[in-house]
């Protein structure tokens, strides 16, 4: 997999220890222990020392089997308001690193005794639910990126999004094309199990409407004819298509399917980018054991004014203990 576009930053959760003047230039190896980072080098003027917080985070990651990361409302992140417009990949990269770092610095000591198998990382101060009295005024939409092969994860993602926002259902969910091998073309057969999961959630009133992303006219028509719950929207990436294809436009108009645009890359969250974010923020975390299962990006829009009141990411990753 390729690395998701992003920016590297300073290592988080590390302190620096100045080496006394008389010790400089020594070439003997320092004792390997809990306090020294794995990347410590001799002959330098500084040695990175792992903070107690990083040791706690590392210990929790070594015991967990699932990692759930929630950014909360990004509009509550003052630091993002000062930044220029970021691409989707850059924004996600920044969000994952910042959330891990914030969680790393504020770990509840009781967690070390509990050793939860499902580890929850979040920016507590950014968490924001929807006021039940204002629910009718809000439109809650989400785009779901399934990065693993477990289509049953769709229910987990929707349930967690509802719980995070304090709502009983999402107004719309768009699913990005599920992963396929590079030499294989996306087909209706690949889409069907994912779409059936979405249909089940619609029937159980967890979602009002469901849509697709990056389907051409042929595949969208096949899905429409086969599906019990019809797609009400289809996103088109204008980076690869400057003008809406005429045949797609005509079909969408005929069956009342809304055509939307987006600028998400084909792979918004790669395994390597998640592992690098974990490695950067938590020393000795065995980041290579973690792989993303799904990523959900949500937005809460005030219907009458068309403004975004809340926006955030939720992702879940699984640890491969066999590595």
XYZ file of C-alpha atoms in Angstrom:
323
model
C 0.000 0.000 0.000
C 1.202 3.525 -0.584
C 1.687 6.015 2.174
C -1.137 8.476 2.655
C -0.040 12.023 1.963
C 0.693 13.991 5.073
C 3.299 15.866 7.105
C 5.745 14.529 9.574
C 6.118 16.380 12.847
C 8.096 16.332 16.055
C 7.896 13.180 18.091
C 5.224 13.486 20.723
C 5.427 12.239 24.262
C 9.247 12.396 24.416
C 11.466 14.424 26.738
C 15.095 15.275 26.102
C 17.883 14.603 28.590
C 21.059 16.659 28.291
C 24.229 14.598 28.551
C 26.745 16.088 30.999
C 29.740 17.826 29.432
C 32.202 15.162 30.596
C 30.091 12.386 29.081
C 29.988 13.828 25.595
C 31.752 11.910 22.908
C 31.489 8.559 24.651
C 30.818 5.692 22.308
C 29.745 2.982 24.731
C 26.179 1.732 24.349
C 23.707 2.950 26.987
C 21.901 0.291 28.999
C 18.724 -0.847 27.277
C 15.764 -0.292 29.570
C 12.250 1.022 29.902
C 13.370 4.642 30.074
C 15.275 4.852 26.775
C 13.672 4.964 23.382
C 14.559 2.234 20.928
C 16.126 4.757 18.568
C 18.674 6.164 21.083
C 22.104 6.757 19.554
C 25.402 7.307 21.299
C 27.897 10.029 20.518
C 25.142 12.660 20.350
C 24.502 15.473 22.754
C 20.904 14.404 23.447
C 19.211 11.160 24.381
C 15.457 10.735 23.995
C 13.798 9.399 27.117
C 10.384 7.806 27.011
C 7.873 9.644 29.186
C 5.649 7.783 31.681
C 2.672 8.620 29.467
C 4.260 6.962 26.438
C 5.054 3.855 28.479
C 1.405 3.670 29.589
C 0.131 4.084 26.020
C 2.564 1.478 24.748
C 1.484 -0.991 27.411
C -2.197 -0.502 26.574
C -1.599 -0.924 22.841
C 0.301 -4.159 23.445
C -2.691 -5.653 25.261
C -5.549 -4.391 23.084
C -7.007 -6.158 20.061
C -9.055 -3.236 18.701
C -8.316 0.488 18.613
C -11.107 3.027 18.196
C -10.046 6.621 17.522
C -12.450 9.579 17.655
C -11.446 13.156 16.891
C -14.579 14.814 18.227
C -15.752 18.006 16.540
C -12.856 19.407 14.524
C -14.439 22.860 14.702
C -13.543 22.817 18.399
C -9.870 22.369 17.519
C -8.517 25.920 17.691
C -5.225 24.859 16.113
C -6.908 23.751 12.860
C -8.592 27.134 12.416
C -5.163 28.720 12.098
C -4.105 26.417 9.290
C -4.576 26.931 5.592
C -6.920 24.662 3.670
C -5.757 21.072 3.970
C -6.361 18.240 1.533
C -8.470 15.329 2.878
C -5.324 13.224 3.305
C -3.438 15.988 5.115
C -6.389 16.727 7.386
C -6.830 13.076 8.324
C -3.100 12.595 8.931
C -3.045 15.629 11.224
C -6.168 14.455 13.060
C -4.855 10.948 13.751
C -1.520 12.184 15.081
C -3.082 14.901 17.226
C -5.742 12.614 18.688
C -3.189 9.933 19.570
C -0.930 12.535 21.139
C -3.730 14.119 23.196
C -4.865 10.704 24.410
C -1.286 9.693 25.148
C -0.813 12.692 27.456
C -4.045 12.191 29.404
C -4.342 8.450 29.979
C -6.399 7.444 32.996
C -4.124 5.341 35.254
C -7.051 3.011 35.974
C -6.913 1.809 32.360
C -3.596 0.094 33.045
C -5.289 -2.117 35.612
C -8.294 -2.822 33.392
C -6.304 -3.598 30.214
C -9.300 -3.195 27.861
C -9.295 -5.280 24.684
C -10.999 -2.393 22.866
C -8.925 0.733 23.362
C -10.696 4.085 22.900
C -8.637 7.147 21.967
C -10.368 10.519 21.797
C -9.928 14.254 22.247
C -12.247 14.721 25.225
C -12.425 18.511 25.051
C -13.605 18.329 21.425
C -16.396 15.805 22.049
C -19.828 17.204 21.207
C -23.237 15.553 20.948
C -26.364 16.899 19.265
C -28.973 18.489 21.508
C -32.137 16.328 21.168
C -34.223 19.501 20.951
C -32.239 20.593 17.890
C -32.119 17.212 16.154
C -34.846 18.024 13.626
C -32.919 21.109 12.552
C -29.766 19.119 11.823
C -28.791 16.880 8.933
C -26.282 14.189 9.941
C -24.397 12.669 7.020
C -21.389 10.367 6.809
C -19.009 8.841 4.309
C -17.725 5.380 5.148
C -14.414 3.985 3.915
C -14.058 0.235 4.453
C -10.340 -0.540 4.376
C -10.550 -4.184 5.471
C -12.513 -7.056 3.987
C -15.000 -7.335 6.865
C -18.212 -5.827 5.469
C -19.935 -6.522 8.786
C -17.898 -3.588 10.139
C -20.463 -1.278 8.553
C -22.884 -1.803 11.449
C -20.119 -1.141 13.983
C -19.218 2.109 12.244
C -22.805 3.383 12.079
C -23.569 2.369 15.669
C -20.466 4.138 16.922
C -21.242 7.276 14.912
C -24.760 7.406 16.371
C -23.409 6.899 19.884
C -20.744 9.566 19.409
C -23.229 12.168 18.184
C -26.025 11.182 20.566
C -28.546 10.334 17.828
C -30.586 7.245 16.965
C -30.026 7.388 13.205
C -27.954 9.022 10.478
C -29.736 10.917 7.710
C -27.432 9.637 4.993
C -24.428 7.367 4.558
C -22.285 7.212 1.428
C -20.008 4.218 1.069
C -16.715 4.479 -0.771
C -15.878 1.598 -3.123
C -14.777 -1.448 -1.102
C -11.149 -2.592 -1.499
C -10.304 -4.877 -4.410
C -6.999 -6.187 -5.748
C -5.171 -3.871 -8.144
C -5.683 -6.182 -11.102
C -9.422 -6.613 -10.385
C -12.142 -4.214 -11.518
C -14.877 -3.271 -9.078
C -18.065 -5.160 -9.886
C -21.610 -5.570 -8.604
C -20.526 -8.815 -6.991
C -18.009 -6.914 -4.853
C -20.574 -4.279 -3.893
C -23.447 -6.562 -2.970
C -22.432 -7.734 0.543
C -21.627 -4.163 1.603
C -24.858 -2.819 0.173
C -26.883 -5.541 1.893
C -25.430 -4.414 5.231
C -26.490 -0.845 4.484
C -29.975 -1.996 3.460
C -30.323 -3.856 6.747
C -29.473 -0.675 8.645
C -32.035 1.294 6.628
C -34.729 -1.273 7.444
C -33.769 -1.033 11.138
C -34.055 2.768 10.945
C -30.394 3.404 11.720
C -29.957 5.189 8.366
C -32.497 7.156 6.329
C -30.789 7.156 2.899
C -27.744 5.458 1.391
C -25.495 6.400 -1.496
C -22.383 5.400 -3.416
C -19.144 6.929 -4.600
C -17.192 6.781 -7.865
C -19.517 4.403 -9.727
C -19.767 4.829 -13.475
C -23.102 4.664 -15.253
C -22.908 0.919 -15.931
C -22.146 -0.114 -12.360
C -24.584 2.379 -10.857
C -27.336 1.047 -13.105
C -26.538 -2.546 -12.149
C -26.651 -1.662 -8.460
C -29.903 0.261 -8.862
C -31.645 -2.593 -10.651
C -30.462 -5.209 -8.137
C -30.856 -3.318 -4.854
C -33.964 -3.404 -2.668
C -33.062 -0.013 -1.174
C -32.045 2.161 -4.106
C -29.035 4.489 -3.969
C -30.184 8.091 -3.660
C -26.786 9.647 -4.468
C -23.472 8.982 -6.198
C -20.296 10.958 -5.643
C -18.039 11.785 -8.580
C -14.367 12.687 -8.181
C -13.803 15.675 -10.421
C -10.039 15.295 -10.084
C -10.255 12.401 -12.555
C -13.290 13.695 -14.405
C -13.519 17.431 -15.141
C -17.086 17.191 -16.420
C -19.887 14.889 -15.330
C -20.188 12.059 -17.875
C -23.322 12.658 -19.973
C -24.554 9.060 -19.691
C -24.185 9.132 -15.891
C -25.973 12.485 -15.701
C -28.860 11.248 -17.828
C -29.278 8.043 -15.814
C -29.143 9.901 -12.487
C -31.756 12.388 -13.649
C -34.051 9.631 -14.876
C -34.008 7.797 -11.522
C -33.738 10.816 -9.231
C -30.218 10.044 -8.046
C -28.320 13.064 -6.779
C -24.841 13.503 -8.260
C -22.330 15.006 -5.838
C -18.636 15.851 -6.164
C -15.696 15.051 -3.888
C -11.897 15.281 -3.805
C -11.001 12.249 -1.684
C -8.069 10.159 -2.914
C -8.677 6.545 -3.872
C -7.063 5.425 -0.622
C -7.724 7.969 2.121
C -6.337 5.834 4.960
C -3.618 3.314 4.196
C -2.180 0.742 6.561
C 1.270 2.327 6.354
C 0.026 5.831 7.190
C -1.823 4.628 10.298
C 1.221 2.663 11.440
C 3.480 5.669 10.922
C 1.149 7.923 12.961
C 1.153 5.421 15.844
C 4.930 5.036 15.634
C 5.487 8.802 15.706
C 3.366 9.445 18.770
C 3.929 6.331 20.905
C 7.435 4.934 21.294
C 7.844 1.162 21.053
C 4.201 0.660 20.127
C 4.685 -2.224 17.656
C 2.835 -0.083 15.154
C 3.357 -2.667 12.395
C 0.795 -4.896 14.141
C -2.062 -2.449 13.510
C -4.224 -2.232 10.386
C -7.315 -0.055 9.799
C -10.717 -1.730 9.450
C -12.825 1.288 8.579
C -12.894 5.067 8.615
C -16.019 7.196 8.946
C -16.112 10.945 8.316
C -19.244 12.692 9.527
C -20.719 16.172 9.324
C -23.639 17.844 11.053
C -25.271 20.589 8.986
C -27.865 23.131 10.079
C -30.597 22.579 7.484
C -32.011 26.085 7.406
C -28.649 27.820 7.088
C -26.563 25.244 5.243
C -23.593 25.658 7.596
C -21.495 22.905 9.154
C -21.931 22.758 12.909
C -19.809 19.686 13.500
C -17.313 17.575 11.590
C -15.116 14.703 12.670
C -13.524 11.326 12.030
C -13.985 7.947 13.680
C -11.790 5.016 12.783
C -11.274 1.497 14.023
C -8.132 -0.589 13.659
C -7.364 -4.210 14.428
C -4.180 -5.654 15.882
C -2.627 -8.641 14.160
C -1.104 -10.557 17.067
C 0.560 -13.093 14.759
C 3.156 -10.575 13.587
